[in-house]
XYZ file of C-alpha atoms in Angstrom:
367
model
C 93.568 97.367 62.348
C 96.571 99.613 62.179
C 100.495 98.725 62.021
C 100.889 100.644 64.914
C 97.800 98.278 67.000
C 99.707 95.038 65.494
C 103.247 96.945 66.596
C 102.083 97.264 70.032
C 101.327 93.898 70.163
C 105.229 93.102 68.763
C 105.992 95.159 71.590
C 104.177 93.583 74.416
C 105.704 90.183 73.021
C 109.053 91.714 73.532
C 109.080 92.105 77.187
C 108.830 88.881 78.292
C 112.932 88.869 77.577
C 113.309 90.623 79.992
C 116.211 90.317 82.196
C 116.525 87.163 80.190
C 118.284 87.928 77.089
C 121.058 90.243 77.885
C 123.015 91.382 76.302
C 120.911 91.046 73.393
C 117.841 93.115 72.516
C 114.391 92.495 73.518
C 112.491 91.619 70.055
C 108.868 91.018 69.513
C 107.282 89.384 66.669
C 103.849 89.394 64.948
C 103.107 87.731 61.652
C 99.590 88.726 59.764
C 97.700 87.587 57.294
C 94.536 88.710 55.397
C 93.760 90.854 58.766
C 94.421 88.145 61.317
C 97.299 87.429 63.536
C 99.012 84.129 62.815
C 102.106 83.914 64.174
C 103.552 85.698 67.518
C 107.129 84.915 69.004
C 109.734 86.979 70.863
C 113.085 86.976 71.610
C 112.848 84.161 74.775
C 116.391 83.707 76.072
C 119.775 85.064 75.014
C 121.779 82.175 72.694
C 118.159 80.999 71.203
C 116.141 82.060 68.297
C 115.674 85.221 67.769
C 111.760 86.620 67.444
C 111.079 86.429 64.160
C 112.228 83.022 63.856
C 109.375 82.531 66.392
C 107.069 84.011 65.407
C 107.070 82.091 61.863
C 107.842 78.632 63.667
C 104.341 79.361 65.496
C 102.059 80.227 62.087
C 99.141 78.670 62.122
C 99.031 78.536 58.318
C 101.630 79.364 55.322
C 103.182 82.922 55.930
C 103.333 83.246 52.301
C 102.065 87.289 51.675
C 101.549 87.841 55.022
C 103.151 91.354 56.595
C 105.538 90.601 59.454
C 105.550 93.408 62.221
C 109.112 93.470 64.387
C 110.206 95.885 66.950
C 113.482 95.638 65.795
C 115.482 95.153 62.312
C 116.203 91.418 61.803
C 119.063 90.513 61.821
C 121.705 90.089 58.677
C 124.672 87.964 59.916
C 125.529 84.707 61.634
C 125.711 84.968 65.181
C 125.070 82.539 68.087
C 121.775 82.058 65.111
C 121.677 82.387 61.743
C 120.594 85.444 59.942
C 116.969 86.147 60.599
C 116.485 87.530 57.215
C 116.728 84.678 55.817
C 113.755 83.052 57.365
C 111.643 86.007 56.341
C 113.066 85.750 52.546
C 112.370 82.389 53.063
C 109.150 82.431 54.167
C 107.112 84.092 51.804
C 106.596 86.816 53.720
C 105.391 89.969 51.431
C 105.958 93.493 53.859
C 107.772 94.178 56.558
C 107.134 96.372 59.361
C 109.904 97.643 61.359
C 110.086 99.675 64.870
C 113.569 100.988 64.729
C 117.043 100.550 63.233
C 119.402 97.884 64.822
C 122.499 99.993 65.592
C 124.601 97.269 65.519
C 126.971 97.767 63.432
C 126.664 94.174 61.666
C 123.477 95.681 60.869
C 122.687 98.564 61.083
C 120.250 98.744 57.728
C 121.882 96.493 56.070
C 119.013 94.481 56.630
C 116.532 96.751 56.035
C 118.076 96.739 52.667
C 118.530 93.326 52.099
C 114.905 92.874 52.593
C 114.691 95.579 49.813
C 116.751 94.262 47.865
C 114.778 90.954 47.316
C 111.660 93.013 46.224
C 109.664 93.337 50.136
C 107.943 96.096 50.806
C 109.479 97.780 54.067
C 108.376 100.257 56.685
C 110.050 101.819 59.095
C 109.874 103.517 62.347
C 106.155 102.637 63.325
C 106.114 103.533 66.708
C 109.975 104.278 66.522
C 110.417 106.018 70.482
C 108.731 102.936 72.376
C 110.645 100.621 70.065
C 113.369 102.453 70.837
C 113.288 103.259 74.434
C 112.265 99.535 75.185
C 115.842 98.685 74.391
C 118.111 101.428 76.217
C 120.471 99.288 77.534
C 121.099 97.515 74.215
C 121.884 100.736 72.491
C 123.599 102.052 75.249
C 126.694 98.786 75.374
C 126.364 98.305 71.693
C 127.722 101.040 70.867
C 130.415 102.038 73.944
C 130.778 98.701 74.932
C 129.790 99.733 78.149
C 127.088 99.134 80.790
C 123.641 101.368 80.478
C 124.212 102.718 84.515
C 121.011 103.514 86.761
C 121.611 104.925 90.199
C 118.477 104.296 92.195
C 117.502 105.256 95.774
C 114.919 105.572 98.130
C 114.537 108.696 99.954
C 111.854 111.119 101.867
C 110.259 114.132 100.633
C 112.980 115.967 102.531
C 115.638 114.061 100.269
C 116.821 111.509 103.676
C 118.147 107.929 103.027
C 118.444 107.236 106.378
C 117.070 108.986 110.295
C 119.710 110.416 111.634
C 120.174 107.070 113.430
C 121.213 105.524 109.722
C 118.730 103.557 109.846
C 116.647 103.300 106.520
C 113.889 99.635 106.236
C 111.813 100.793 105.444
C 111.612 103.963 103.214
C 109.114 103.037 100.560
C 106.540 100.396 99.960
C 105.829 96.892 99.170
C 104.446 98.025 95.549
C 107.729 101.047 95.313
C 110.424 97.435 96.278
C 108.675 95.240 94.946
C 109.239 97.686 91.469
C 113.011 97.262 92.220
C 112.944 93.819 92.741
C 111.520 94.046 88.445
C 114.604 95.634 88.033
C 117.543 93.367 89.785
C 115.970 90.961 87.247
C 115.737 93.065 84.464
C 119.641 95.257 84.551
C 122.718 92.431 84.266
C 124.761 93.420 87.143
C 123.135 95.351 90.226
C 126.218 97.579 92.164
C 127.179 99.020 95.466
C 130.429 99.953 97.834
C 131.540 98.568 100.495
C 130.180 101.003 102.830
C 126.727 100.060 102.214
C 127.729 96.225 102.590
C 129.511 97.388 106.082
C 126.517 99.131 107.331
C 123.882 96.569 105.794
C 125.146 93.416 105.055
C 122.331 92.926 102.191
C 122.135 90.325 100.161
C 121.793 92.253 96.294
C 119.383 89.687 95.034
C 116.389 89.381 93.154
C 113.633 88.633 95.685
C 111.151 87.844 92.494
C 109.863 83.996 92.278
C 111.826 82.598 89.455
C 113.554 85.382 88.807
C 117.123 86.268 87.737
C 120.167 87.282 90.427
C 121.817 89.713 88.860
C 126.433 89.815 89.011
C 126.778 91.244 92.302
C 129.623 94.063 92.008
C 131.047 95.797 95.386
C 133.140 98.930 95.060
C 135.985 97.861 97.556
C 139.190 99.907 97.340
C 141.069 98.385 99.936
C 138.564 94.792 100.481
C 137.615 95.767 103.963
C 134.279 93.269 102.502
C 133.805 91.090 105.989
C 134.218 87.123 104.688
C 131.270 86.675 107.211
C 128.989 89.383 104.733
C 126.256 87.839 102.717
C 127.349 88.425 99.546
C 130.606 86.604 99.779
C 128.634 83.764 101.541
C 126.203 83.471 98.621
C 128.655 83.780 96.018
C 127.760 79.948 95.075
C 124.324 81.619 94.568
C 125.172 84.796 92.419
C 128.278 86.372 90.200
C 129.764 88.399 93.280
C 132.745 90.585 91.877
C 134.534 93.343 93.875
C 136.038 95.617 92.836
C 138.894 97.180 94.305
C 142.891 98.898 93.971
C 144.642 96.191 96.740
C 147.354 93.584 95.361
C 147.221 91.952 98.587
C 147.166 88.679 96.864
C 146.648 86.643 100.105
C 143.415 88.148 100.693
C 142.310 88.167 97.285
C 142.674 84.033 97.549
C 140.496 84.000 100.753
C 137.674 85.486 99.164
C 138.258 83.824 95.305
C 137.988 80.289 97.623
C 134.537 81.994 98.782
C 133.886 81.959 94.918
C 133.785 85.419 94.346
C 136.341 87.613 91.659
C 138.427 90.134 91.869
C 138.824 92.923 89.349
C 141.756 95.082 90.288
C 141.944 98.190 88.691
C 143.990 101.437 88.817
C 142.610 103.730 91.082
C 141.525 107.516 90.671
C 140.909 110.087 93.704
C 142.267 106.588 96.158
C 139.376 104.370 94.449
C 138.501 101.783 92.169
C 138.751 104.251 88.795
C 134.415 104.067 88.120
C 135.815 103.922 84.777
C 138.097 101.190 84.192
C 135.390 99.703 85.889
C 132.554 100.008 83.352
C 134.959 98.775 80.548
C 135.754 95.502 82.790
C 132.091 95.163 82.841
C 131.563 95.774 79.327
C 133.713 92.504 78.780
C 132.634 90.180 80.560
C 128.675 90.988 78.655
C 127.325 93.121 81.636
C 125.865 95.568 80.015
C 123.878 97.385 82.532
C 124.410 97.736 86.332
C 121.642 98.654 88.884
C 123.873 101.427 91.444
C 122.227 101.103 94.744
C 125.045 102.589 96.626
C 124.773 105.151 99.283
C 126.539 109.015 98.945
C 129.969 108.451 98.469
C 129.331 105.817 95.725
C 126.672 107.836 93.764
C 128.565 111.266 94.137
C 131.740 109.596 92.379
C 129.749 108.001 89.887
C 128.330 111.328 88.560
C 131.702 112.602 88.899
C 132.949 110.522 86.691
C 130.389 110.721 84.103
C 129.298 106.820 84.317
C 125.351 107.041 85.134
C 122.927 107.281 82.376
C 119.729 107.269 84.002
C 118.586 108.264 87.719
C 115.307 106.721 89.409
C 114.266 108.426 92.931
C 111.527 106.398 94.692
C 110.094 109.294 96.843
C 107.961 108.836 100.274
C 105.120 110.769 101.771
C 107.084 111.049 105.060
C 109.893 113.249 106.419
C 112.634 112.101 108.373
C 114.314 115.905 108.897
C 117.791 115.874 110.740
C 121.030 118.168 109.402
C 122.940 114.414 110.462
C 120.596 112.116 108.035
C 121.977 111.364 105.031
C 121.073 112.587 101.399
C 121.246 110.073 97.930
C 124.405 112.609 96.663
C 127.522 113.041 99.290
C 130.830 114.255 98.836
C 132.418 118.165 98.188
C 128.862 118.495 95.191
C 129.398 121.407 93.181
C 129.752 125.013 93.896
C 127.674 127.209 91.885
C 124.505 125.990 90.783
C 125.752 126.467 86.843
C 127.303 123.657 87.338
C 124.705 120.983 88.286
C 123.838 117.877 87.198
C 121.114 118.212 83.887
C 118.476 115.812 83.915
C 116.102 115.159 81.036
C 112.985 113.979 79.915
C 111.732 113.363 83.522
C 108.726 110.170 83.847
C 106.521 110.427 87.091
C 104.642 106.993 88.240
C 102.682 107.035 90.949
C 103.182 103.506 93.084
C 100.247 103.016 95.280
C 101.742 106.069 98.367
C 104.870 106.873 96.176
C 106.629 108.250 93.250
C 109.183 107.451 91.061
C 110.600 110.141 89.411
C 113.217 108.703 86.234
C 115.671 111.057 84.098
C 118.457 110.297 82.113
C 121.489 112.283 82.952
C 122.156 114.646 80.243
C 126.229 113.610 78.431
C 126.955 117.309 79.066
C 126.832 116.747 82.050
C 128.630 113.254 82.159
C 131.278 115.521 80.518
C 131.963 118.309 82.412
């Protein structure tokens, strides 16, 4: 079989770590000897052994002179685990096939150099696009130290996220809603505005059996979140962060008593400065945020330049109504030339619904 075939298998294993390894990357590895797969592994949890060591440990026979396929360049530094390059050298592996180079400054090609310096043949770039795409969150976070932000919303085909009365359950079907739950498991944080809390009183948890709850981040400039809101009452079950400009310590103390964390941040245009919030979340190793806000927060997020990807779930329905809300509110752009531009569109059919995904172009964020 070809290098691409074995790398596809390594990618399948890498995806098993989804939601559990953040802020580390998802990595899969496969050991092949004489045309036979003799070992497989993946990075299972943050702080535990990396994919290469797990694959080598699983080998059904000695891996000497075998080929190791790994979706990301092997690490060469001491972190929570020893360098994977050491394990590869000790194993007697003859050849290593790498999907993508690790952008971490502590690695960034150094792992490949070490292997070659010790006589190991290294092939780079096999299924590079797929291997890099798997870790778009990690690549962004390791280079910027801020979370990768995905702005997600569900709308009808006439662009409405609620009816004229404000009702929104349910716009999409079960298949699309399950996809959202999978993303709540995948991304480290989920963010909403206080308006969403007041209107819908959501839990913002992952409802998949055995799934991981994201850290809940509520943008609440003046601390208006009710103390009996579900996100407050369940703060002991899922991390809950209130991002605010308020300096009312007595009020903040009430939330802390309930188990919430208060992040006091500078204001911008009367609201929490979202760029400052992203920097603060990055310091907490929150590498990704699923933005499930309303139109006002979505507009602010786009304006501040923090959005990296847009996910639009589109249902085959029409709500109509001049007063029915749309996904992005705010004042909007004045000239079509100043629109926020999206790139690399992907379309996925989910039952009767459609998921449209696009990256936000950096030039749009800078504007």
